[in-house]
């Protein structure tokens, strides 16, 4: 974005400060010359040396003249910043391109360009630009990188003007800034069939049928490319515009990714914590399902869903896939621990009906929350749970591991309810767990499984 006009505005505000603003810009060299000049003038007055007085006046006046000249300089400079890309995974680099245009009729002097960046992204970049001719342009770039997801402001851009003698420096700032979004790492997942279906569309999907009767027909407006044989002329005459009958249309397979964000369910912090693994896993599953034609949504323990409540909260139509993915990635970039203690709000959202495939990332579960999670399986076509023991993630490998009875009991409760439940060890690969979930579900289907697991066809995980 271009922000040239704000540089002149900052200069105008500084003019009201008068001499104080100009003197504040004196460098160490300028202050030394001024102090030496004043001292020489006092000595000359005391000793009655006129030659020394002239030298003192010269030393004192030189930095003042430089400060006044630099302060009165009217450079018209336009600055712009471009991020490539503006959304980057954690641990990857983004390049920031800066461009300065001299839109005035006068050449500039020596310019120091400085951009403000958060310390997480690295050191503050500084560039020295030599004389820029009228109408000239200078372009520079720098790289930023963060291992922590989040949204980081870049800017405002600052220009430091200096005189040829180095007596004075003035800073003028632009007001605009940009935002770099660092999203979670996304791991490529293998195309497995978690529940017997391989594609987002197919004969096993539910279909919405258009009724053929004149009283029951479900019309819609004519779209370019529609077959004219589908035009419903009676409704066209009634509404005054072309109306067509809807044909039998497949309903996109659905997938809900549930992310447990309860603060009490996770221990530790940082890029290698259990919570960050869960966030990265949720992002990986969302991208994987979108790529395979599923309508997806992100659900948290607070009951909030992304993309939103419209159309049951699911999104992923062909023209909206990129926007939906971007919205969910932006949400995961800033998601943090919630203050909630339970999963009941998420269950209330899920109990409305069959929600297709459910993939959940749970933290530590007590018996009550494990019971709530088990009931979620009744409202889904297929369910896969990744259960993280955050305590094991914060213990050093040399420590004695804690008891496994509680974790195994939670896994048993989920599996008896029909979940394909897996325990996530420290530093595990999601792609390997994804394959393991497929093998376990396939083995469950081959042996007949439990009533809850084998009685529901579920949704596929892509081909």
Coordinates of C-alpha atoms in Angstrom, one line a residue, residues 14-433:
X14 CA 6.6 18.8 13.4
X15 CA 6.7 22.4 12.2
X16 CA 4.5 23.4 15.1
X17 CA 7.3 22.3 17.4
X18 CA 9.6 25.0 16.0
X19 CA 13.2 25.1 17.1
X20 CA 12.7 22.4 19.7
X21 CA 12.0 19.8 17.0
X22 CA 15.0 20.8 14.9
X23 CA 17.4 20.8 17.9
X24 CA 16.1 17.4 19.0
X25 CA 17.5 16.0 15.7
X26 CA 21.1 17.0 16.4
X27 CA 23.5 14.1 16.3
X28 CA 26.4 13.6 18.7
X29 CA 28.6 15.4 16.2
X30 CA 26.2 18.3 15.9
X31 CA 25.9 18.6 19.7
X32 CA 29.7 18.5 20.1
X33 CA 30.2 21.3 17.5
X34 CA 27.5 23.4 19.2
X35 CA 29.0 22.9 22.7
X36 CA 32.5 23.6 21.4
X37 CA 31.3 26.8 19.6
X38 CA 29.6 28.1 22.7
X39 CA 32.7 27.3 24.9
X40 CA 35.0 29.0 22.4
X41 CA 32.7 32.1 22.3
X42 CA 32.7 32.4 26.1
X43 CA 36.5 32.1 26.3
X44 CA 36.9 34.7 23.5
X45 CA 34.6 37.1 25.4
X46 CA 36.5 36.5 28.7
X47 CA 40.0 36.8 27.1
X48 CA 39.1 39.4 24.6
X49 CA 40.2 37.3 21.6
X50 CA 38.1 38.3 18.5
X51 CA 39.6 35.6 16.3
X52 CA 38.6 33.0 18.8
X53 CA 35.1 34.5 18.9
X54 CA 34.7 34.1 15.1
X55 CA 35.8 30.4 15.3
X56 CA 33.4 29.8 18.1
X57 CA 30.5 31.4 16.2
X58 CA 31.4 29.3 13.2
X59 CA 31.4 26.1 15.2
X60 CA 28.1 27.0 16.9
X61 CA 26.2 28.2 13.8
X62 CA 27.2 25.2 11.5
X63 CA 25.0 22.6 13.3
X64 CA 22.2 25.1 13.7
X65 CA 22.2 25.9 10.0
X66 CA 22.3 22.2 9.1
X67 CA 19.3 21.5 11.4
X68 CA 17.3 24.3 10.0
X69 CA 18.1 23.3 6.4
X70 CA 17.2 19.7 7.0
X71 CA 14.0 20.6 8.9
X72 CA 12.8 23.0 6.1
X73 CA 13.5 20.4 3.4
X74 CA 10.3 19.5 1.6
X75 CA 10.8 16.0 0.2
X76 CA 7.7 14.4 -1.2
X77 CA 8.4 10.7 -0.9
X78 CA 6.0 7.8 -1.4
X79 CA 6.6 4.5 0.3
X80 CA 5.0 1.2 -0.3
X81 CA 5.3 -2.3 1.1
X82 CA 4.5 -5.7 -0.5
X83 CA 4.5 -9.1 1.3
X84 CA 5.3 -12.2 -0.6
X85 CA 3.4 -14.2 0.6
X86 CA 1.1 -12.4 3.0
X87 CA 0.2 -15.8 4.7
X88 CA 3.1 -18.1 5.4
X89 CA 3.4 -21.4 7.5
X90 CA 5.3 -21.3 10.7
X91 CA 9.0 -21.9 10.2
X92 CA 8.9 -20.6 6.6
X93 CA 10.3 -17.3 5.3
X94 CA 8.4 -14.4 3.7
X95 CA 10.0 -11.6 1.8
X96 CA 9.0 -8.0 2.4
X97 CA 9.6 -5.6 -0.6
X98 CA 9.9 -1.9 0.1
X99 CA 9.7 0.8 -2.6
X100 CA 10.5 4.5 -2.3
X101 CA 9.4 7.0 -4.9
X102 CA 10.6 10.6 -5.0
X103 CA 7.6 12.4 -6.3
X104 CA 9.0 15.9 -5.9
X105 CA 11.0 18.0 -8.3
X106 CA 14.0 18.1 -6.0
X107 CA 16.6 15.3 -5.5
X108 CA 16.8 13.9 -2.0
X109 CA 19.8 13.7 0.2
X110 CA 21.1 10.6 2.0
X111 CA 18.1 8.6 3.3
X112 CA 18.0 5.9 5.9
X113 CA 15.0 3.6 5.5
X114 CA 13.8 1.6 8.5
X115 CA 10.9 -0.7 8.9
X116 CA 9.4 -1.7 12.3
X117 CA 8.9 -5.4 12.8
X118 CA 8.1 -7.5 16.0
X119 CA 11.2 -9.0 17.6
X120 CA 9.7 -12.5 16.9
X121 CA 10.3 -11.9 13.1
X122 CA 13.9 -10.9 13.5
X123 CA 16.1 -7.8 13.7
X124 CA 14.8 -4.4 12.6
X125 CA 15.8 -3.9 8.9
X126 CA 17.7 -0.7 8.0
X127 CA 18.8 0.4 4.5
X128 CA 20.8 3.4 3.4
X129 CA 19.6 5.0 0.2
X130 CA 21.8 7.4 -1.7
X131 CA 20.6 10.4 -3.6
X132 CA 17.3 9.8 -5.3
X133 CA 16.7 11.9 -8.4
X134 CA 13.4 13.6 -9.1
X135 CA 10.9 11.0 -10.2
X136 CA 13.3 8.2 -9.2
X137 CA 12.6 5.0 -7.5
X138 CA 14.5 2.7 -5.1
X139 CA 13.5 -0.9 -4.2
X140 CA 14.9 -3.0 -1.3
X141 CA 13.7 -6.2 0.4
X142 CA 14.3 -8.2 3.5
X143 CA 13.2 -11.6 4.9
X144 CA 11.2 -12.4 8.0
X145 CA 10.6 -15.7 9.7
X146 CA 8.8 -16.9 12.7
X147 CA 8.4 -20.3 14.4
X148 CA 5.3 -19.0 16.2
X149 CA 2.0 -18.7 14.5
X150 CA 0.1 -15.4 14.8
X151 CA -0.6 -12.1 13.1
X152 CA 2.3 -9.7 13.2
X153 CA 2.1 -6.0 12.2
X154 CA 4.8 -4.6 9.9
X155 CA 5.4 -0.9 10.0
X156 CA 5.1 1.9 10.0
X157 CA 7.9 2.7 7.7
X158 CA 10.3 5.4 8.8
X159 CA 12.7 7.7 6.9
X160 CA 15.7 9.2 8.6
X161 CA 17.0 12.3 6.8
X162 CA 20.6 13.5 7.4
X163 CA 22.6 16.4 6.2
X164 CA 25.9 16.0 4.3
X165 CA 28.0 16.9 7.4
X166 CA 26.1 14.4 9.7
X167 CA 25.2 17.2 12.1
X168 CA 21.5 16.5 12.2
X169 CA 19.0 13.6 11.7
X170 CA 15.3 13.8 11.5
X171 CA 12.8 10.9 11.4
X172 CA 9.6 11.0 9.4
X173 CA 7.1 8.2 9.6
X174 CA 4.4 6.9 7.3
X175 CA 1.2 5.9 8.9
X176 CA 0.3 2.7 7.0
X177 CA 1.3 -0.8 8.0
X178 CA 0.7 -4.4 6.8
X179 CA 0.0 -7.6 8.6
X180 CA 1.9 -10.9 8.1
X181 CA -0.1 -13.9 9.1
X182 CA 1.9 -16.9 10.2
X183 CA -0.4 -20.0 10.0
X184 CA 0.2 -23.4 11.5
X185 CA 2.4 -25.9 9.8
X186 CA 0.5 -28.2 7.4
X187 CA 1.5 -31.8 7.0
X188 CA 0.6 -33.6 3.8
X189 CA -1.7 -36.6 4.6
X190 CA -2.0 -39.8 2.6
X191 CA -5.2 -40.5 0.7
X192 CA -6.8 -43.2 2.9
X193 CA -10.4 -44.4 3.2
X194 CA -11.4 -44.2 6.8
X195 CA -14.9 -45.4 6.4
X196 CA -15.4 -47.1 3.0
X197 CA -15.9 -44.1 0.8
X198 CA -13.2 -42.7 -1.4
X199 CA -14.4 -39.5 -2.9
X200 CA -16.2 -36.3 -2.0
X201 CA -19.0 -37.2 -4.4
X202 CA -20.4 -40.7 -5.1
X203 CA -23.3 -43.1 -5.1
X204 CA -23.1 -43.4 -1.3
X205 CA -23.7 -39.7 -0.8
X206 CA -27.0 -38.2 0.2
X207 CA -28.8 -36.5 -2.6
X208 CA -31.3 -33.6 -2.8
X209 CA -34.0 -34.4 -5.3
X210 CA -36.0 -31.9 -7.2
X211 CA -39.7 -32.8 -7.2
X212 CA -41.2 -32.9 -10.6
X213 CA -44.8 -31.9 -9.8
X214 CA -45.9 -28.4 -10.7
X215 CA -46.9 -27.7 -7.1
X216 CA -43.8 -29.3 -5.6
X217 CA -41.1 -28.0 -8.0
X218 CA -38.1 -26.3 -6.4
X219 CA -37.1 -23.5 -8.9
X220 CA -34.1 -21.3 -9.1
X221 CA -33.1 -18.4 -11.4
X222 CA -31.6 -19.1 -14.8
X223 CA -27.8 -19.2 -15.0
X224 CA -25.7 -18.9 -18.1
X225 CA -25.2 -22.4 -19.6
X226 CA -28.4 -23.9 -18.2
X227 CA -30.2 -26.2 -20.5
X228 CA -33.3 -24.4 -21.9
X229 CA -35.3 -27.7 -21.6
X230 CA -35.2 -27.2 -17.9
X231 CA -36.9 -23.8 -18.1
X232 CA -40.2 -23.7 -16.1
X233 CA -42.4 -21.5 -18.2
X234 CA -45.3 -21.1 -15.8
X235 CA -43.0 -19.9 -13.0
X236 CA -41.1 -17.7 -15.5
X237 CA -44.4 -16.0 -16.3
X238 CA -45.2 -15.6 -12.6
X239 CA -41.9 -14.2 -11.5
X240 CA -41.1 -12.2 -14.6
X241 CA -37.6 -13.8 -15.1
X242 CA -36.4 -17.1 -16.4
X243 CA -36.7 -19.9 -13.8
X244 CA -35.4 -23.4 -14.2
X245 CA -36.1 -26.7 -12.4
X246 CA -33.3 -28.1 -10.2
X247 CA -32.0 -31.4 -11.2
X248 CA -30.9 -34.1 -8.9
X249 CA -27.7 -32.8 -7.3
X250 CA -25.2 -34.6 -5.1
X251 CA -24.6 -33.2 -1.7
X252 CA -21.0 -32.7 -0.8
X253 CA -19.5 -35.0 1.8
X254 CA -19.1 -33.3 5.2
X255 CA -16.3 -33.2 7.6
X256 CA -16.1 -31.5 11.0
X257 CA -12.7 -30.9 12.6
X258 CA -13.0 -30.5 16.4
X259 CA -10.2 -28.7 18.1
X260 CA -10.0 -28.9 21.9
X261 CA -8.6 -25.5 23.1
X262 CA -9.3 -25.8 26.9
X263 CA -6.4 -24.4 28.9
X264 CA -6.8 -27.0 31.5
X265 CA -6.4 -29.8 28.9
X266 CA -2.9 -28.8 27.8
X267 CA 0.4 -28.3 29.6
X268 CA 3.5 -26.5 28.2
X269 CA 3.9 -23.9 25.5
X270 CA 6.0 -23.2 22.5
X271 CA 6.3 -24.6 19.0
X272 CA 6.9 -28.2 20.3
X273 CA 4.0 -28.3 22.8
X274 CA 1.1 -30.6 22.6
X275 CA -1.3 -27.8 21.9
X276 CA 0.7 -26.5 18.9
X277 CA 0.7 -30.1 17.6
X278 CA -3.1 -30.2 17.8
X279 CA -3.4 -26.9 16.0
X280 CA -1.1 -28.0 13.2
X281 CA -3.0 -31.3 13.0
X282 CA -6.3 -29.6 12.7
X283 CA -4.9 -27.4 9.9
X284 CA -3.5 -30.4 8.1
X285 CA -6.8 -32.3 8.2
X286 CA -8.8 -29.3 7.0
X287 CA -6.6 -28.7 4.0
X288 CA -6.6 -32.4 3.2
X289 CA -10.4 -32.6 3.2
X290 CA -10.8 -29.5 1.2
X291 CA -8.5 -30.8 -1.4
X292 CA -10.6 -33.9 -1.8
X293 CA -13.9 -32.1 -2.3
X294 CA -15.4 -32.2 1.2
X295 CA -17.4 -29.5 2.8
X296 CA -15.6 -28.8 6.0
X297 CA -15.9 -26.7 9.1
X298 CA -13.7 -26.0 12.1
X299 CA -15.3 -26.4 15.5
X300 CA -13.8 -25.6 18.9
X301 CA -14.8 -26.6 22.4
X302 CA -16.4 -23.2 22.8
X303 CA -19.0 -24.1 20.2
X304 CA -17.8 -21.5 17.7
X305 CA -17.5 -22.8 14.1
X306 CA -15.6 -21.5 11.1
X307 CA -16.5 -20.5 8.3
X308 CA -19.8 -19.7 10.1
X309 CA -23.4 -20.6 10.7
X310 CA -24.6 -20.2 7.1
X311 CA -25.4 -23.4 5.3
X312 CA -25.0 -25.4 8.6
X313 CA -21.6 -23.8 9.1
X314 CA -19.9 -25.9 6.3
X315 CA -18.0 -24.4 3.4
X316 CA -16.0 -25.8 0.5
X317 CA -17.9 -25.2 -2.7
X318 CA -15.6 -25.0 -5.7
X319 CA -15.8 -21.2 -5.9
X320 CA -15.3 -20.8 -2.1
X321 CA -12.6 -23.4 -1.3
X322 CA -9.7 -20.9 -1.3
X323 CA -11.6 -18.4 0.8
X324 CA -12.8 -21.0 3.2
X325 CA -9.3 -22.4 3.6
X326 CA -7.9 -18.9 4.2
X327 CA -10.5 -18.1 6.8
X328 CA -9.9 -21.3 8.7
X329 CA -6.1 -20.9 8.5
X330 CA -6.4 -17.3 9.7
X331 CA -8.5 -18.5 12.7
X332 CA -6.0 -21.2 13.5
X333 CA -3.1 -18.7 13.3
X334 CA -4.5 -16.8 16.3
X335 CA -6.4 -19.5 18.2
X336 CA -5.4 -19.7 21.9
X337 CA -6.5 -21.5 25.0
X338 CA -10.1 -21.1 26.1
X339 CA -11.3 -20.6 29.7
X340 CA -13.8 -23.4 29.3
X341 CA -13.7 -26.6 31.4
X342 CA -15.8 -28.8 29.2
X343 CA -16.9 -30.0 25.8
X344 CA -20.6 -29.6 26.2
X345 CA -20.9 -26.5 23.9
X346 CA -19.3 -28.4 21.0
X347 CA -21.6 -31.4 21.7
X348 CA -24.6 -29.1 21.5
X349 CA -23.5 -28.0 18.0
X350 CA -22.9 -31.6 16.9
X351 CA -26.1 -33.1 18.2
X352 CA -28.2 -31.4 15.6
X353 CA -27.9 -34.3 13.1
X354 CA -25.6 -36.4 11.1
X355 CA -22.5 -34.3 10.5
X356 CA -20.5 -36.7 8.3
X357 CA -16.9 -37.5 9.3
X358 CA -15.8 -36.1 12.6
X359 CA -12.0 -35.7 13.3
X360 CA -11.2 -34.5 16.8
X361 CA -8.0 -33.4 18.6
X362 CA -8.5 -33.8 22.3
X363 CA -6.2 -32.8 25.2
X364 CA -6.4 -34.3 28.7
X365 CA -9.9 -35.7 29.3
X366 CA -11.3 -36.5 32.7
X367 CA -14.1 -39.1 33.0
X368 CA -16.9 -36.6 32.6
X369 CA -15.5 -35.0 29.4
X370 CA -14.6 -38.4 28.0
X371 CA -18.3 -39.3 28.4
X372 CA -19.3 -36.2 26.5
X373 CA -16.8 -36.9 23.8
X374 CA -18.1 -40.5 23.5
X375 CA -21.6 -39.2 22.9
X376 CA -20.4 -37.1 20.0
X377 CA -19.9 -40.3 18.0
X378 CA -23.6 -40.8 17.8
X379 CA -24.1 -37.7 15.7
X380 CA -21.4 -38.5 13.1
X381 CA -21.0 -40.9 10.2
X382 CA -17.5 -41.7 11.2
X383 CA -15.3 -40.5 14.0
X384 CA -11.5 -40.3 14.5
X385 CA -10.0 -39.0 17.7
X386 CA -6.4 -38.1 18.5
X387 CA -5.9 -38.0 22.2
X388 CA -2.9 -36.1 23.5
X389 CA -1.4 -36.6 27.0
X390 CA 0.2 -33.2 27.4
X391 CA 1.9 -34.3 30.6
X392 CA 4.0 -36.7 28.6
X393 CA 5.0 -33.9 26.2
X394 CA 6.5 -31.7 28.9
X395 CA 8.4 -34.5 30.7
X396 CA 12.0 -35.1 29.6
X397 CA 12.7 -38.4 27.9
X398 CA 14.9 -39.4 30.8
X399 CA 12.1 -39.0 33.3
X400 CA 10.1 -41.9 34.5
X401 CA 6.9 -42.0 32.5
X402 CA 3.6 -41.5 34.4
X403 CA 0.9 -44.1 34.8
X404 CA -0.9 -45.1 31.6
X405 CA -4.1 -46.4 33.2
X406 CA -6.0 -43.1 32.9
X407 CA -5.1 -42.6 29.3
X408 CA -5.9 -46.2 28.3
X409 CA -9.3 -45.9 30.1
X410 CA -10.2 -42.8 28.1
X411 CA -9.2 -44.5 24.9
X412 CA -11.3 -47.5 25.8
X413 CA -14.3 -45.3 26.5
X414 CA -14.0 -43.7 23.1
X415 CA -13.5 -46.9 21.2
X416 CA -16.5 -48.6 22.8
X417 CA -18.6 -45.6 21.7
X418 CA -17.4 -46.2 18.1
X419 CA -14.5 -43.8 17.8
X420 CA -11.3 -44.7 16.0
X421 CA -9.2 -43.4 18.9
X422 CA -5.4 -43.1 18.9
X423 CA -3.0 -41.9 21.5
X424 CA -0.5 -39.3 20.3
X425 CA 3.0 -39.8 21.6
X426 CA 5.5 -36.9 21.9
X427 CA 6.7 -35.7 18.5
X428 CA 4.5 -38.1 16.5
X429 CA 3.9 -37.8 12.8
X430 CA 0.3 -37.1 11.9
X431 CA 0.6 -38.8 8.5
X432 CA 1.7 -42.0 10.2
X433 CA -1.2 -41.7 12.7

